[in-house]
Short mmCIF file of C-alpha atoms in Angstrom, two decimals:
data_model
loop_
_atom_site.label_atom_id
_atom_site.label_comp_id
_atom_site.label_asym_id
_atom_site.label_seq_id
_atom_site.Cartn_x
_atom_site.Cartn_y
_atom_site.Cartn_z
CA UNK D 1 14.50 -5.96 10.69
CA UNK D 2 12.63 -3.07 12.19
CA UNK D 3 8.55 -3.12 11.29
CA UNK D 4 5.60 -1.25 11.69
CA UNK D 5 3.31 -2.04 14.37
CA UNK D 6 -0.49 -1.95 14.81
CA UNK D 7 -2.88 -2.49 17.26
CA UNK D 8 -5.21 -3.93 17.35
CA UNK D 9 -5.21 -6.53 15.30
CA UNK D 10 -9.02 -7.12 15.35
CA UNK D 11 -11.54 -4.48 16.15
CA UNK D 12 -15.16 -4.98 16.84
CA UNK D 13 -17.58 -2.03 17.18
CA UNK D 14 -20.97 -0.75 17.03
CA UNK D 15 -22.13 1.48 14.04
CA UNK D 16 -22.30 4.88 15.37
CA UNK D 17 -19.11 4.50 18.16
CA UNK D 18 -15.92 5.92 18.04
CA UNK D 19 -12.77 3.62 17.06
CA UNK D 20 -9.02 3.95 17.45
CA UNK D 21 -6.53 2.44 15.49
CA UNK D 22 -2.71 2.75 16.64
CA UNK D 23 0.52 2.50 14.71
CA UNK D 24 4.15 2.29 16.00
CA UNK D 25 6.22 3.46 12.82
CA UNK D 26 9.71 2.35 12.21
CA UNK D 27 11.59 4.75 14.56
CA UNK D 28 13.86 6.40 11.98
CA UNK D 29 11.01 7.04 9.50
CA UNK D 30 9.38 10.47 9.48
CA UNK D 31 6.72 9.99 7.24
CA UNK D 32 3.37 8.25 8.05
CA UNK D 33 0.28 6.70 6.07
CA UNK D 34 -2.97 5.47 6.77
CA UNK D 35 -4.68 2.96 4.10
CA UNK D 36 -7.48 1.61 3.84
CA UNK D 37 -8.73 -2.20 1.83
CA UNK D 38 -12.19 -3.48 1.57
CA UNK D 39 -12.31 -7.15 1.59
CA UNK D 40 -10.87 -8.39 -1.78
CA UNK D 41 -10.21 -4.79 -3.38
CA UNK D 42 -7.31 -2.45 -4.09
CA UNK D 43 -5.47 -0.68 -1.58
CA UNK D 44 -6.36 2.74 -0.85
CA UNK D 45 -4.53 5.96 0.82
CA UNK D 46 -6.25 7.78 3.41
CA UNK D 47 -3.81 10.29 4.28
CA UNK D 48 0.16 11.21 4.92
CA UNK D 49 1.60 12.71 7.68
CA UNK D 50 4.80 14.76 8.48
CA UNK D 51 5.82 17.17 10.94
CA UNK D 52 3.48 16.72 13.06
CA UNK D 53 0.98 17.79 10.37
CA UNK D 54 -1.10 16.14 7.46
CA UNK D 55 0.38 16.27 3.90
CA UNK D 56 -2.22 15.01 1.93
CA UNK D 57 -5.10 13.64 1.86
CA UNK D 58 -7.68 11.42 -0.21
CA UNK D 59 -10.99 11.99 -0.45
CA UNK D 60 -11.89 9.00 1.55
CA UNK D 61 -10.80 11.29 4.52
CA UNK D 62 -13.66 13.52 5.28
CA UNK D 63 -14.53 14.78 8.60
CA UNK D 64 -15.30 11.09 10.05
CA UNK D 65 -11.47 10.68 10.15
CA UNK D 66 -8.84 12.47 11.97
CA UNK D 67 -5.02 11.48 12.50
CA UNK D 68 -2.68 12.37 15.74
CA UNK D 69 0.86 11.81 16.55
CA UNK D 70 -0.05 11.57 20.86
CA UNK D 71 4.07 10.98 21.81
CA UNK D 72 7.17 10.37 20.19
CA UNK D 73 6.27 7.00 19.23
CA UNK D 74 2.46 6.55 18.20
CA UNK D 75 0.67 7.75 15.35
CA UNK D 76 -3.59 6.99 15.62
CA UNK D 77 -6.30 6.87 13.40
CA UNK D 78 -9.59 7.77 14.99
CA UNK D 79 -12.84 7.06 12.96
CA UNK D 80 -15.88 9.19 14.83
CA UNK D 81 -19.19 7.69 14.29
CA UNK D 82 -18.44 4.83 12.51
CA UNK D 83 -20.85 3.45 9.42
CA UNK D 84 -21.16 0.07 7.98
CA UNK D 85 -19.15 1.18 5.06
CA UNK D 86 -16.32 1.63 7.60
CA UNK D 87 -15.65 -1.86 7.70
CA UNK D 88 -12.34 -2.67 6.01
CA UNK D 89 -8.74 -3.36 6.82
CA UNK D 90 -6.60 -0.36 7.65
CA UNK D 91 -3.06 -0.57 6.94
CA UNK D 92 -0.53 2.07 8.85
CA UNK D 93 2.66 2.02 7.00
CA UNK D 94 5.71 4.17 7.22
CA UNK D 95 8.77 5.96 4.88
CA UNK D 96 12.54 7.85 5.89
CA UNK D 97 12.24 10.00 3.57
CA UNK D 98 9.26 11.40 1.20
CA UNK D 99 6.97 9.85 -1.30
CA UNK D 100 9.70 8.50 -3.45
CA UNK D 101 10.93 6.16 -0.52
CA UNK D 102 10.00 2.42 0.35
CA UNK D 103 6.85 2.87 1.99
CA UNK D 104 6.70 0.04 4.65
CA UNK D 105 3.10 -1.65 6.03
CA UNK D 106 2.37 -2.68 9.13
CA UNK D 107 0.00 -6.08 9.78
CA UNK D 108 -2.97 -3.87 9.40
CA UNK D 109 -6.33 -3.95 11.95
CA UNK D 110 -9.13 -5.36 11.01
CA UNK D 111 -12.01 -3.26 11.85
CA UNK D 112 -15.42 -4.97 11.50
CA UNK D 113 -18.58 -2.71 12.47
CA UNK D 114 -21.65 -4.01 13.25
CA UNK O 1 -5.57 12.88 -9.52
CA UNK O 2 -3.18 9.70 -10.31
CA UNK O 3 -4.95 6.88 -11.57
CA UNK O 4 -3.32 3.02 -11.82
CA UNK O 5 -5.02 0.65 -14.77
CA UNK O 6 -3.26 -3.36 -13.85
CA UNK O 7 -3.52 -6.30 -15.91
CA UNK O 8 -4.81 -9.11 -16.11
CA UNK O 9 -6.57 -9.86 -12.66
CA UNK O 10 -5.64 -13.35 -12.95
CA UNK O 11 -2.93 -15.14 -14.20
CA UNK O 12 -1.98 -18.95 -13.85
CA UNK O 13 1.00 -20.40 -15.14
CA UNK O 14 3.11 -23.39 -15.07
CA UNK O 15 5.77 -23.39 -12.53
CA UNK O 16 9.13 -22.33 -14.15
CA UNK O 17 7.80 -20.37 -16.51
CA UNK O 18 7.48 -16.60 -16.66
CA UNK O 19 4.63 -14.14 -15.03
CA UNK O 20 4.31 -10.79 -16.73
CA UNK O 21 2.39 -8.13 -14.72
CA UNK O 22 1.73 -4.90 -16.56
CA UNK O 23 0.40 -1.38 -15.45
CA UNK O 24 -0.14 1.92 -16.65
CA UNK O 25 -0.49 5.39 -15.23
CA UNK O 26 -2.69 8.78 -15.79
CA UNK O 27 -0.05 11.30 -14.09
CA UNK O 28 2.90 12.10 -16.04
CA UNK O 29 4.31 13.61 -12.85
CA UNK O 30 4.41 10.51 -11.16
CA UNK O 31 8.11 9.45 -10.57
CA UNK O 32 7.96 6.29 -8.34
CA UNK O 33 6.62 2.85 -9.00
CA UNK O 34 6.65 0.13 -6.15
CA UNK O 35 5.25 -3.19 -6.74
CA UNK O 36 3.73 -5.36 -3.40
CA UNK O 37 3.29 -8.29 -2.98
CA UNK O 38 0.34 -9.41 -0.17
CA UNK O 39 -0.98 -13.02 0.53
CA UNK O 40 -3.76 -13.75 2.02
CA UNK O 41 -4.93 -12.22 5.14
CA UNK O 42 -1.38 -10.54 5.52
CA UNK O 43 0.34 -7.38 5.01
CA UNK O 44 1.47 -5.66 1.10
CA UNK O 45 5.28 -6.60 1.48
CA UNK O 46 7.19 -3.91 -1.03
CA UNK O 47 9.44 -7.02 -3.45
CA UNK O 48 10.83 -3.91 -5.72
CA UNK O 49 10.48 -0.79 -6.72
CA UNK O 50 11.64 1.60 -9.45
CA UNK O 51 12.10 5.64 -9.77
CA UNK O 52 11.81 7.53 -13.31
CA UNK O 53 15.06 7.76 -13.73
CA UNK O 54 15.52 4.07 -14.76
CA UNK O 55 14.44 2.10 -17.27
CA UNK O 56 14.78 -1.26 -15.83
CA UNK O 57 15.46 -3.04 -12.23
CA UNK O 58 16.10 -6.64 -11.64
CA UNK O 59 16.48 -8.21 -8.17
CA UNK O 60 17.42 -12.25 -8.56
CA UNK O 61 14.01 -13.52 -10.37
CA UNK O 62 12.23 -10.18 -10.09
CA UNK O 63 12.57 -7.20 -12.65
CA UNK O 64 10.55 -4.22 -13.42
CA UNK O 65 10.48 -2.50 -16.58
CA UNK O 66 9.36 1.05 -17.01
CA UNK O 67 8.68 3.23 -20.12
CA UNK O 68 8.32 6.44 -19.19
CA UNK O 69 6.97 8.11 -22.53
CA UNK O 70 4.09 5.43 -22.70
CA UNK O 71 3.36 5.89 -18.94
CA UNK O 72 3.53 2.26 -17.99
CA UNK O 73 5.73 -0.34 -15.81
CA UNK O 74 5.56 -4.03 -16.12
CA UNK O 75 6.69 -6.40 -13.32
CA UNK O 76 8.75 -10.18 -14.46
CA UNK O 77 8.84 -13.01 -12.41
CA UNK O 78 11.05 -15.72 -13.66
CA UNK O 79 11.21 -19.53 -13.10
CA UNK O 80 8.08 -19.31 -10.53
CA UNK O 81 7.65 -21.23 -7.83
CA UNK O 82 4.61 -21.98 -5.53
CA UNK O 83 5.79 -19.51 -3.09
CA UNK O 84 5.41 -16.96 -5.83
CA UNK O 85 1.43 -17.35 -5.43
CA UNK O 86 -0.11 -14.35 -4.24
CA UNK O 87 -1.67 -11.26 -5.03
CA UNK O 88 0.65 -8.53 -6.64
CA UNK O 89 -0.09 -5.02 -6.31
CA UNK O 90 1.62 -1.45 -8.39
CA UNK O 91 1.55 1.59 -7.62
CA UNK O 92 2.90 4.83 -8.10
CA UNK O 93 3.41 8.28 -6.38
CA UNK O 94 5.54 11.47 -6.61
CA UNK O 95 3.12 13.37 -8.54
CA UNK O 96 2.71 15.93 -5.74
CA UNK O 97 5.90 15.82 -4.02
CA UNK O 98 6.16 15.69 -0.44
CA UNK O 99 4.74 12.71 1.28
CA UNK O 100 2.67 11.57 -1.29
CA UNK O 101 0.41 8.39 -0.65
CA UNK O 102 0.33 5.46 -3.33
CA UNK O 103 -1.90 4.83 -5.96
CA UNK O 104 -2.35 1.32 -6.16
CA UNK O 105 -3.73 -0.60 -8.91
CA UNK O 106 -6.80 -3.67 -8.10
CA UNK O 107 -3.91 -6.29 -7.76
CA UNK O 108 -3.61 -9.36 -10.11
CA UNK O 109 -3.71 -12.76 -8.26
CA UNK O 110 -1.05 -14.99 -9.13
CA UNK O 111 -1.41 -18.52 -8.97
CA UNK O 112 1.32 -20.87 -9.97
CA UNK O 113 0.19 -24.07 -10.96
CA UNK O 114 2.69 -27.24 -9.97
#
């Protein structure tokens, strides 16, 4: 069964330095999500993508945060300046279709900063 | 915005019995209604889902009930088993159309007890 990939799976940084987190979607899907879960809370979307665009995004997703599709393949999440309050698992997941479609997570990375 | 209320945040039962998981949403608009499932330290794995246009799902021991005019969905697990320990997360989305992210609710951890 096809699955979304992320790397990497662990990810150590500094406060204040730059972070990239990759996802390889399911290669049918066309629509892309970034999460985000603090240790031992809920889930929580970041921000969609489609068309080579964003859709939506939360509120979490301020100017620190910005998404890219590089290639045909690879969609990033790149955190600039990272804050202690950064630290948090980051799920990429992926749908065919729209919203109302099985939304599919990768293994997430687990971004620690210190 | 969407906003997902779960209960309880803990349930233990005897294994073979029944697990009730209930939820309610804020956004009438809403029209799709996942439930995950994510042990520990791994990924939210989708177990079933449910769009407004149904009242009721089952898949083997796993069924989801919604009522659409009270704005909430319940999840059943029947006959439990060990494996069936976890933490279960709802959600819903569809509210803005396009590729809308999930609102998830803060999970209930399930623990069956042999």
């Amino acid at each position: 069964e096809p699955e979304v990939t992320q790397t990497p799976s662990h990810q150590v940084t500094q406060m204040g330095q730059e972070v990239i987190l990759r996802c390889v979607p399911i290669s049918n899907h066309l629509y892309f999500y970034w999460y985000r879960q603090i240790l031992g809370q809920k889930v929580e979307f970041l921000v969609s993508f489609y068309n080579n665009e964003i859709s939506e995004k939360s509120e979490i997703f301020d100017d620190q945060f910005s998404v890219e599709r590089p290639d045909g393949s690879n969609f990033t999440l790149k955190i600039r300046s990272t804050k202690l309050e950064d630290s948090a698992m980051y799920f990429c997941a992926s749908s065919q279709m729209n919203s109302n479609q099985p939304q599919h997570f990768g293994d997430g990375t687990r971004l620690s900063i210190l | 915005g969407e906003n997902v209320e779960q209960h309880p945040s803990t349930l233990s039962v005897q294994e073979g019995d029944s697990a009730v998981i209930k939820c309610t949403y804020s956004d009438s608009a809403s029209n799709y209604f996942p439930w995950y499932k994510q042990e520990l330290g791994k990924r939210p794995q989708l177990i079933i889902d449910i769009r407004s246009n149904v009242g009721e799902k089952k898949d083997q021991r796993i069924a989801v009930t919604l009522n659409k005019t009270a704005k909430h969905f319940s999840l059943h697990i029947t006959e439990t088993q060990p494996e069936d320990s976890a933490v279960y997360f709802c959600a819903a989305s569809g509210a803005g159309g396009g590729a809308d992210g999930l609102t998830f609710g803060k999970g209930t951890h399930l623990i069956i007890q042999p």
